XYZ file of C-alpha atoms in Angstrom:
502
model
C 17.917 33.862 -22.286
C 17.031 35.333 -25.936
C 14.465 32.639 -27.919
C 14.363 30.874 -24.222
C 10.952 28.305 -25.197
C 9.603 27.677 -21.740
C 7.113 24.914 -23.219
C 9.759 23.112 -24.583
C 11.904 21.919 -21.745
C 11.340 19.139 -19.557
C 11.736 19.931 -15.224
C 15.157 18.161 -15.745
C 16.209 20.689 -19.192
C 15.268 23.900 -17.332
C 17.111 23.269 -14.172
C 19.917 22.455 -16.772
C 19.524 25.805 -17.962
C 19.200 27.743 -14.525
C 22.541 26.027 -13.192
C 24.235 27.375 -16.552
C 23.246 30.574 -15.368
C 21.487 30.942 -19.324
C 18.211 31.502 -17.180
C 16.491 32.373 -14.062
C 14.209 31.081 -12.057
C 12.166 34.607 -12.137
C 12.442 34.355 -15.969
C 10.882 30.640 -15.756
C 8.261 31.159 -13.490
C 7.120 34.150 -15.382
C 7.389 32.561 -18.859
C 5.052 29.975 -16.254
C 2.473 32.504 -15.332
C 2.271 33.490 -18.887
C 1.227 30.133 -19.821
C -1.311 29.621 -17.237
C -2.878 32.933 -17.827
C -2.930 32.347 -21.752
C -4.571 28.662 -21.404
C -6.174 28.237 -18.252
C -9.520 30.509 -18.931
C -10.307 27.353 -21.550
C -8.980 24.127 -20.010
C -9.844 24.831 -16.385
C -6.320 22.692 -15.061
C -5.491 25.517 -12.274
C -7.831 26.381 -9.363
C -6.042 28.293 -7.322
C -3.074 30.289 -8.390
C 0.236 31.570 -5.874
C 2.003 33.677 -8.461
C 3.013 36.252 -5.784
C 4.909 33.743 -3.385
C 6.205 31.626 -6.403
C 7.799 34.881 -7.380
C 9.351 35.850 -4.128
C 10.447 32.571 -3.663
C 12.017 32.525 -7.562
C 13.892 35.925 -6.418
C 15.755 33.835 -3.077
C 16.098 30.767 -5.687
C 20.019 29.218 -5.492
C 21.151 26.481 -7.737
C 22.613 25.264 -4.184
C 18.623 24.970 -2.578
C 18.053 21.417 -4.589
C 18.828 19.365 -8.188
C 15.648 20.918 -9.714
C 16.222 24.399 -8.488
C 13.895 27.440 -10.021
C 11.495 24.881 -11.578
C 7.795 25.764 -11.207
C 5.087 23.137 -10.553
C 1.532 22.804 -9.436
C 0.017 20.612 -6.626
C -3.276 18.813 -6.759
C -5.570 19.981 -4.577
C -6.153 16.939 -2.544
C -3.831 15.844 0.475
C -0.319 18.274 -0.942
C -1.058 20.756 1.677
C 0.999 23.654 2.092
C 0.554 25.605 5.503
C -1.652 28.410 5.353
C -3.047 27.698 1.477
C -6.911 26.484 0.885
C -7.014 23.138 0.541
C -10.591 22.350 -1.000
C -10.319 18.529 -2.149
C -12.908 19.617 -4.851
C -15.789 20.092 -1.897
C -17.487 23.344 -1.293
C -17.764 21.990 2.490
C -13.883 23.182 2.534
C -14.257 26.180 0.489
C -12.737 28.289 3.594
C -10.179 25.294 4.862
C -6.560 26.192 4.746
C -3.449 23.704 5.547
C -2.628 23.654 8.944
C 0.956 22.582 7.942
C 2.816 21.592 4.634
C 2.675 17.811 4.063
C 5.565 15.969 4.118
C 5.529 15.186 -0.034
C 5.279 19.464 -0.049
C 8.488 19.276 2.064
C 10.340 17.113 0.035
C 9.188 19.072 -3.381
C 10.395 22.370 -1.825
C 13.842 20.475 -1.010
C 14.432 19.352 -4.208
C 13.947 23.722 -4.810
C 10.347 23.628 -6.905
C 8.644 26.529 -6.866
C 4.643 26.315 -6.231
C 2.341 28.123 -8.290
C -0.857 27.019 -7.822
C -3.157 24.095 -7.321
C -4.780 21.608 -9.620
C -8.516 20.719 -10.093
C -9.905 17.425 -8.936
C -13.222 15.806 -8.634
C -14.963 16.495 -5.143
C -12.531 13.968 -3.009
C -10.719 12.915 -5.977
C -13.713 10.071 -6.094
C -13.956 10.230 -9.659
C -11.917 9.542 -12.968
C -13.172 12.227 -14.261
C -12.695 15.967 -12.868
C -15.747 18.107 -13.247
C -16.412 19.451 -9.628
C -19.569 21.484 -9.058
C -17.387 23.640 -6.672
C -14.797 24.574 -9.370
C -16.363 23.467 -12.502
C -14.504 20.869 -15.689
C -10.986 20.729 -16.618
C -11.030 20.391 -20.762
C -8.626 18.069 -22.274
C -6.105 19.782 -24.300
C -5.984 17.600 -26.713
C -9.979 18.243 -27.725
C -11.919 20.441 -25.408
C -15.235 18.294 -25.205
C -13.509 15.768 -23.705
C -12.362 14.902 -20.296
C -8.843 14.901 -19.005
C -9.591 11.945 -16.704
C -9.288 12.228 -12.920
C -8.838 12.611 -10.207
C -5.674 14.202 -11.001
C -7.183 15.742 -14.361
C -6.059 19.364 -13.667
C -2.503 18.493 -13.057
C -2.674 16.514 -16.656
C -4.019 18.828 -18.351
C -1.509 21.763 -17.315
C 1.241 19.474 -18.093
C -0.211 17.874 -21.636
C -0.324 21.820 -22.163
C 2.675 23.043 -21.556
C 1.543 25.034 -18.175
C 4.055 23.473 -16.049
C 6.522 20.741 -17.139
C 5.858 18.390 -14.113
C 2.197 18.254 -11.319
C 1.583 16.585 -8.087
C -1.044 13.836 -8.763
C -1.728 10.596 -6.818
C -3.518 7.735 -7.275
C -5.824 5.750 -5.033
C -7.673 3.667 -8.201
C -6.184 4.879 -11.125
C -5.740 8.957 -11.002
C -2.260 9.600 -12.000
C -3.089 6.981 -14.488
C -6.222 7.477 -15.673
C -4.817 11.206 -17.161
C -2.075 10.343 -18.147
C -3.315 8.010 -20.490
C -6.091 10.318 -21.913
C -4.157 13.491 -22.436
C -0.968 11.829 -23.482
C 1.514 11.751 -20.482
C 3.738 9.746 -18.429
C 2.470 8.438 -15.204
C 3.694 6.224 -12.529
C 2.101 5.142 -9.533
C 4.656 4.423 -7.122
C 4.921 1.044 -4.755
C 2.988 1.470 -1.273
C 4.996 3.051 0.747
C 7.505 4.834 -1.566
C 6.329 8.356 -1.168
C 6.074 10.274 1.745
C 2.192 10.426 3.231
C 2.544 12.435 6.512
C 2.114 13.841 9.028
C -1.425 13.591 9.365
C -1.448 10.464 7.911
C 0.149 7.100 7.919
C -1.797 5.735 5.001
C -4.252 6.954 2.526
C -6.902 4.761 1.183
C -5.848 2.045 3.620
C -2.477 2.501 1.636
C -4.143 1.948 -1.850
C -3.088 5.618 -2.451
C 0.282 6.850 -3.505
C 1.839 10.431 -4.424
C 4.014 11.308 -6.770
C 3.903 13.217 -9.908
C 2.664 13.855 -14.094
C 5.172 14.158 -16.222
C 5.774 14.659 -20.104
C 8.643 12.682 -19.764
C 10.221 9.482 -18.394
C 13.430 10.906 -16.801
C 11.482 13.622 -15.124
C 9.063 11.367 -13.088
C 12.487 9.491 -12.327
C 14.832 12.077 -11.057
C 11.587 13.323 -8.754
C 10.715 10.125 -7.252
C 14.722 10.034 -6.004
C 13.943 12.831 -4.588
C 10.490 11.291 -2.690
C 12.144 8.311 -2.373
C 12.328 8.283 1.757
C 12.325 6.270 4.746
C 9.290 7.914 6.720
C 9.492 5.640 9.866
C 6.066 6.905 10.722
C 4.283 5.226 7.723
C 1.924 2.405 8.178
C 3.782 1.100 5.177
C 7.127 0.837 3.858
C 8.435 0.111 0.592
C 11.041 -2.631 -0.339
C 14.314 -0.597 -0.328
C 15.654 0.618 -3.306
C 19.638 2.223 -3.065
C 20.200 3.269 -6.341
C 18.998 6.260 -8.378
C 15.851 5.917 -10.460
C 17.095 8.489 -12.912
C 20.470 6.636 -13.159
C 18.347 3.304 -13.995
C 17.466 4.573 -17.463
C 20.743 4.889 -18.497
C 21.383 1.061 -17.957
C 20.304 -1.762 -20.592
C 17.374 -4.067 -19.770
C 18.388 -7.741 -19.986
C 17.013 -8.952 -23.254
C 15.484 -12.331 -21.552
C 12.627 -9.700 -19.926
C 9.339 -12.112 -19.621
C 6.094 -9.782 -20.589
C 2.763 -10.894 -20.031
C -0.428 -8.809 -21.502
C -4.237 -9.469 -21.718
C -6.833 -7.151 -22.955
C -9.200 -8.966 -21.754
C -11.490 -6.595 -18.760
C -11.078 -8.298 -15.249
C -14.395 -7.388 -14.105
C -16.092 -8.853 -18.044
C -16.807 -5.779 -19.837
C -16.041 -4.212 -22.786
C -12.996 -2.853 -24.176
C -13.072 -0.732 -26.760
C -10.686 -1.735 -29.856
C -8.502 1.315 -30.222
C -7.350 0.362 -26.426
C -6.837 -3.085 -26.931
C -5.066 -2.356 -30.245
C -2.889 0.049 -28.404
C -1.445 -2.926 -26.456
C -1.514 -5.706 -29.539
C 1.105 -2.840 -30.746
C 2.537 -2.488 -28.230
C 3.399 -6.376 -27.622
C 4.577 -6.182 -31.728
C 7.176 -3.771 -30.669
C 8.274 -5.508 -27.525
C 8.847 -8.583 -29.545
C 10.625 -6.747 -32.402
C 13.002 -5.231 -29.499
C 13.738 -8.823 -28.562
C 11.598 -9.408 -25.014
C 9.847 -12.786 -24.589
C 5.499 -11.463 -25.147
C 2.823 -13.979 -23.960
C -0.684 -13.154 -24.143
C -1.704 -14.253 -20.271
C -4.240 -12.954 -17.830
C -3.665 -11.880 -14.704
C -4.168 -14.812 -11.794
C -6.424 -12.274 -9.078
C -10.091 -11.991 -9.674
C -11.376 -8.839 -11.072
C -14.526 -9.166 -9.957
C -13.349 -9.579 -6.093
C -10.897 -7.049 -6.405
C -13.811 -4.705 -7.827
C -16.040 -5.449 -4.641
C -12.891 -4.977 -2.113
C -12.285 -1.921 -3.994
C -15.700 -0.190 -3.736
C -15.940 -1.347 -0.033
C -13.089 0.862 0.509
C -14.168 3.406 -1.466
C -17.502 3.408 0.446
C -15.943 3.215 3.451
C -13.402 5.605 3.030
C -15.851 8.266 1.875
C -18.296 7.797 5.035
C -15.118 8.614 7.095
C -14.359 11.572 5.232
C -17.806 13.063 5.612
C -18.135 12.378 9.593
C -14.820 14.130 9.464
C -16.394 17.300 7.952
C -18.242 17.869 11.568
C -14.077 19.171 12.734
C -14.442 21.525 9.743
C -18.096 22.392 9.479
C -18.871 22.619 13.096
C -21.611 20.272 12.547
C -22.210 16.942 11.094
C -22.445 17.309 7.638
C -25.490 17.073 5.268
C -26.138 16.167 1.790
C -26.393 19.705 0.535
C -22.814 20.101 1.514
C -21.718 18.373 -0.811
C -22.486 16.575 -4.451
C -25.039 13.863 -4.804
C -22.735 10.957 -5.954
C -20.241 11.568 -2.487
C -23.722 11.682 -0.410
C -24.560 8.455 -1.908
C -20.880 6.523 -1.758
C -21.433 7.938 1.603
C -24.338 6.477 2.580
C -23.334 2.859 0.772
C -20.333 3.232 3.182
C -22.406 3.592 6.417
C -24.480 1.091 5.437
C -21.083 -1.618 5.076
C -20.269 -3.064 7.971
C -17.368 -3.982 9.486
C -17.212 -7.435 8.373
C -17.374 -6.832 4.969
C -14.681 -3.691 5.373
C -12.336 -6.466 7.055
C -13.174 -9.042 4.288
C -12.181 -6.666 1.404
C -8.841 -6.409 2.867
C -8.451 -9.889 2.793
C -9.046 -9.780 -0.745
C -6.273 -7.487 -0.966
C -3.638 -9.846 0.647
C -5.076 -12.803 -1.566
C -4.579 -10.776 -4.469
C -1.000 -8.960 -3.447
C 0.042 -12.784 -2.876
C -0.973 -13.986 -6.219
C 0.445 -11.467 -8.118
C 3.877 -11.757 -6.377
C 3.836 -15.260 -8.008
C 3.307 -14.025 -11.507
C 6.007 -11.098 -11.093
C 7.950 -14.149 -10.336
C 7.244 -15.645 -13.594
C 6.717 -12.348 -15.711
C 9.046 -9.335 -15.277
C 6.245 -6.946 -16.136
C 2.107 -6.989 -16.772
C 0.649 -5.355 -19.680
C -2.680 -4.440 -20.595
C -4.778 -0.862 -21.873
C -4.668 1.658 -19.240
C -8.009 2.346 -19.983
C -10.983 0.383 -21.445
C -12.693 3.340 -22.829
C -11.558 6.448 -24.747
C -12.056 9.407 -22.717
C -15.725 10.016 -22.049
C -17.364 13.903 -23.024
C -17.452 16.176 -20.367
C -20.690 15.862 -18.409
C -21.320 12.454 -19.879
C -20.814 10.483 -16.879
C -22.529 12.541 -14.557
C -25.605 11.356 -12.357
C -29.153 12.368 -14.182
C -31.981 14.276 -12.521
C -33.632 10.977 -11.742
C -31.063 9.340 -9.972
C -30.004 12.789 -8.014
C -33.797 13.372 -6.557
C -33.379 9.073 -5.553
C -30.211 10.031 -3.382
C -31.912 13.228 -1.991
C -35.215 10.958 -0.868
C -33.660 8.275 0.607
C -30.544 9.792 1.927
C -33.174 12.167 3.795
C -34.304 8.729 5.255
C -30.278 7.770 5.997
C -31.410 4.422 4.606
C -28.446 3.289 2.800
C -28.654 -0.656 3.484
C -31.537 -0.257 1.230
C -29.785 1.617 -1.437
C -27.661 -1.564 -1.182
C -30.437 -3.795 -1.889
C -31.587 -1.689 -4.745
C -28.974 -2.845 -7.243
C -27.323 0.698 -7.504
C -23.929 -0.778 -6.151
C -23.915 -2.283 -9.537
C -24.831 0.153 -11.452
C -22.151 2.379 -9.874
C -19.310 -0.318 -10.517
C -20.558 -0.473 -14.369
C -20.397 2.917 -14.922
C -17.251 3.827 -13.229
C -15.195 1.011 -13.167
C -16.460 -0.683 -16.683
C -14.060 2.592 -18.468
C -11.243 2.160 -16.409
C -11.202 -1.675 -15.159
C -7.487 -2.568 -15.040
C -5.837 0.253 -12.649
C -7.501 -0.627 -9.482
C -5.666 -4.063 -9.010
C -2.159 -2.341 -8.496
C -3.328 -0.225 -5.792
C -4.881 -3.420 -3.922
C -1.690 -5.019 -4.325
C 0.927 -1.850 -3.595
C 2.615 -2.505 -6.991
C 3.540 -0.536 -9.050
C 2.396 0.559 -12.401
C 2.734 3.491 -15.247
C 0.910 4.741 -18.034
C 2.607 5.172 -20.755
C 1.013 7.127 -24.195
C 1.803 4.756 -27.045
C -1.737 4.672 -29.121
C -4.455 7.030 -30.647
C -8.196 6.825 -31.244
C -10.229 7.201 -33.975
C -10.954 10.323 -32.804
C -7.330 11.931 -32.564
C -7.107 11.162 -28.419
C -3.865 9.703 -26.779
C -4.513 5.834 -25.779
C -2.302 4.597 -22.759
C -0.799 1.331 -22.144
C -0.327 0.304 -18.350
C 2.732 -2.308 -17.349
C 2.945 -3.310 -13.670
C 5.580 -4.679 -11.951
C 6.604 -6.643 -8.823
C 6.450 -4.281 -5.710
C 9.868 -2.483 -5.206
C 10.239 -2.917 -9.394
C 9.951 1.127 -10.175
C 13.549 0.970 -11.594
C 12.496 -1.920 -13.673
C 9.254 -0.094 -15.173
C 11.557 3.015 -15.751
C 13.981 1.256 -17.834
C 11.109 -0.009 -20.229
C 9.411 3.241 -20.365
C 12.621 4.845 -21.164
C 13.416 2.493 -24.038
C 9.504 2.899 -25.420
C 10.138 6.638 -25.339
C 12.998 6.422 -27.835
C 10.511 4.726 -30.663
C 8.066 6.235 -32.876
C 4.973 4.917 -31.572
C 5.638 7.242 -27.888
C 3.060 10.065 -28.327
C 4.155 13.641 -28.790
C 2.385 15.312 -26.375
C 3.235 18.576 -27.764
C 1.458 17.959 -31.171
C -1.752 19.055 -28.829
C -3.342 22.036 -29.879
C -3.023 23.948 -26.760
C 1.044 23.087 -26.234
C 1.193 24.824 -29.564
C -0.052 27.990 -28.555
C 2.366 30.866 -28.168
């Protein structure tokens, strides 16, 4: 196709294009490569790169193989296994680990007929909201280089915010489809527990706290693929209220003007938020109200605080299981230097929690799912700032000398009850959770609950607003989203520096 702008299109436009026979799918995914090559040496999004099978399979490409045919993505590197590829999770203790099979969110991607051509950076187990892996090194944020893209999916935003791929695999477990998306401008829904597909070496991820699905630049393209990952998987621990319809279809179809919208921008855990977040959302409720919806300033009923606690138990807990099962990889049992100081030391706080308190946070869980349910009842939809902070500089957040030798004497000691007693389970929730305070509460609850980019900084940087929904309420979320995208305050996510190059 002559003056064919591969940047420009959305997933949804360029299988538009391939079905009208105005394109190829060889022609896409090289215009693809192109872009990867051209912007990746700077922004770090793409680890590990397939070109040579993405362009065999782009030859064998039919518009008959699936609805989004010839279209090329990337998959995070964390849990969207494809057989025989490395699969690092960010670790160098699975620098040599390839897929034994392709997962079954891989299986439905390839159905739909994308076209893999690489893998995404994350943070060493996606553990972090930001992604600056020792084994792999930062992903920049196209928008301003010394600045994080978020995490843990922060490669897969960052090749989407600029213009590497029009869609990524990303999920979220606390906030990392999120977390990105609001920093580098994007669209990003978490899905309700039990939406997406999680096997088959798993029936739950993050005790079900995490969900797959996708980053997207726009609204209809994080629709049409979550029809397409929208699946009964009978071997699930969890399933998903049922939804019959078609997501994409949803956006077509007007909201009821009597929607009930609560926000707060108040943290749920007491912190700080800075003003151009919570101005974000103030402008947010303005425009809601000027488009007719019923806006009441109203906080959440669950306790932050609790659901903070329950959160990090998991989080401990979870990461103590994933370094015992390093010995089925490593041969051994796994030691601190095989991997970074802040997983050795969520490792050791999880090893030192016990199985009370692991049983306790779930109860907090329920207790908060519960709770919530009630205020769905009462409020179609939750807003608040997807983030309290602005992203944070690249290296800015990461542990100092000090606190590295701490974790390296006492985890030589395996005392981790004491690093308990020692405070540094606070200091751990203030630094982490204190930016990004209000996306951890959906995945407690299995609701769900998108970014969506509709503020700025001071300093230039996208600003994301999150709205949550009852569980099963994607459509609902969708529709919103879809209406917000039609108004001038939606941020152009092409006006980045990087999406303008070539």
């Amino acid at each position: 196709m002559k003056g064919f702008s591969y940047k420009d299109y959305d997933a949804l436009g360029i299988a538009e294009l391939i079905r009208a026979k105005e394109i190829t799918p060889s022609e896409v995914v090289n215009e693809a490569i192109k872009r990867i090559e051209l912007l990746n040496p700077e922004l770090n999004a793409v680890i590990y790169k397939m070109y040579e099978k993405a362009e065999a399979a782009a030859k064998k490409s039919h518009i008959t193989d699936g609805p989004l045919a010839g279209v090329p993505v990337l998959l995070k590197n964390m849990t969207q296994e494809i057989e025989g590829e490395p699969i690092t999770s960010g670790s160098k203790a699975l620098k040599s680990y390839k897929a034994e099979r392709d997962t079954n969110f891989v299986k439905r991607l390839r159905e739909a007929g994308l076209l893999f051509l690489g893998q995404t950076n994350v943070p060493e187990f996606s553990l972090m909201g930001i992604t600056e892996p020792q084994l792999h090194g930062a992903t920049k944020n196209p928008w301003h280089t010394e600045y994080t893209p978020g995490g843990s999916s922060g490669g897969a935003a960052a090749a989407v915010a600029s213009g590497m791929v029009p869609v990524a695999g990303a999920n979220d477990g606390g906030g990392s489809i999120r977390i990105p998306a609001a920093y580098c401008g994007l669209f990003g829904l978490k899905p309700t527990r039990g939406r997406t597909p999680v096997g088959p070496k798993a029936g739950r991820h993050w005790q079900g706290a995490s969900v797959d699905h996708v980053i997207t630049r726009t609204v209809r393209d994080s629709a049409a693929i979550l029809d397409m990952l929208n699946i009964h998987e009978k071997e699930a621990a969890f399933q998903a209220p049922v939804f019959n319809g078609s997501y994409l279809d949803c956006l077509n179809k007007p909201l009821d003007g009597r929607l009930k919208i609560a926000f707060s921008i108040e943290s749920p855990i007491g912190t700080e938020v800075h003003s151009d977040c919570a101005e974000a959302v103030k402008q947010t409720a303005v425009l809601l109200e000027g488009m007719g919806y019923h806006i009441e300033e109203k906080n959440a009923p669950a306790d932050g605080k609790a659901i903070a606690n329950a959160y990090l138990t998991m989080y401990f807990g979870e990461v103590a299981a994933s370094l015992t099962n390093l010995e089925g990889v490593l041969g051994r049992k796994a030691k601190s230097s095989d991997v970074e100081p802040s997983t050795w030391l969520l490792g050791l706080l999880g090893r030192a929690t016990s199985a009370e308190e692991f049983v306790l946070s779930l109860r907090e869980w329920d207790q908060a799912a519960f709770a919530m349910e009630g205020f769905q009842e009462e409020y179609d939809l939750y807003m608040t700032p997807a983030t309290a902070y602005p992203p944070a500089k690249i290296g800015e957040l990461e542990l100092k000398s000090l606190e590295k030798l701490l974790i390296k004497a006492v985890g030589s000691f395996g005392m981790g009850s004491l690093l308990k007693k020692s405070g540094i389970v606070d200091q751990i929730a203030e630094q982490s959770l204190k930016r990004t305070p209000f996306t951890q509460l959906a995945n407690l609850t299995g609701q769900p609950a998108m970014s969506v980019p509709l503020g700025n900084t001071a300093e230039g940087l996208p600003a994301g607003v999150q709205f949550s929904a009852a569980r099963g309420r994607e459509d609902l979320l969708l529709q919103i989203a879809a209406e917000l995208e039609k108004t001038e305050s939606w941020t152009d996510v092409k006006e980045n520096d990087f999406f303008r190059r070539g």
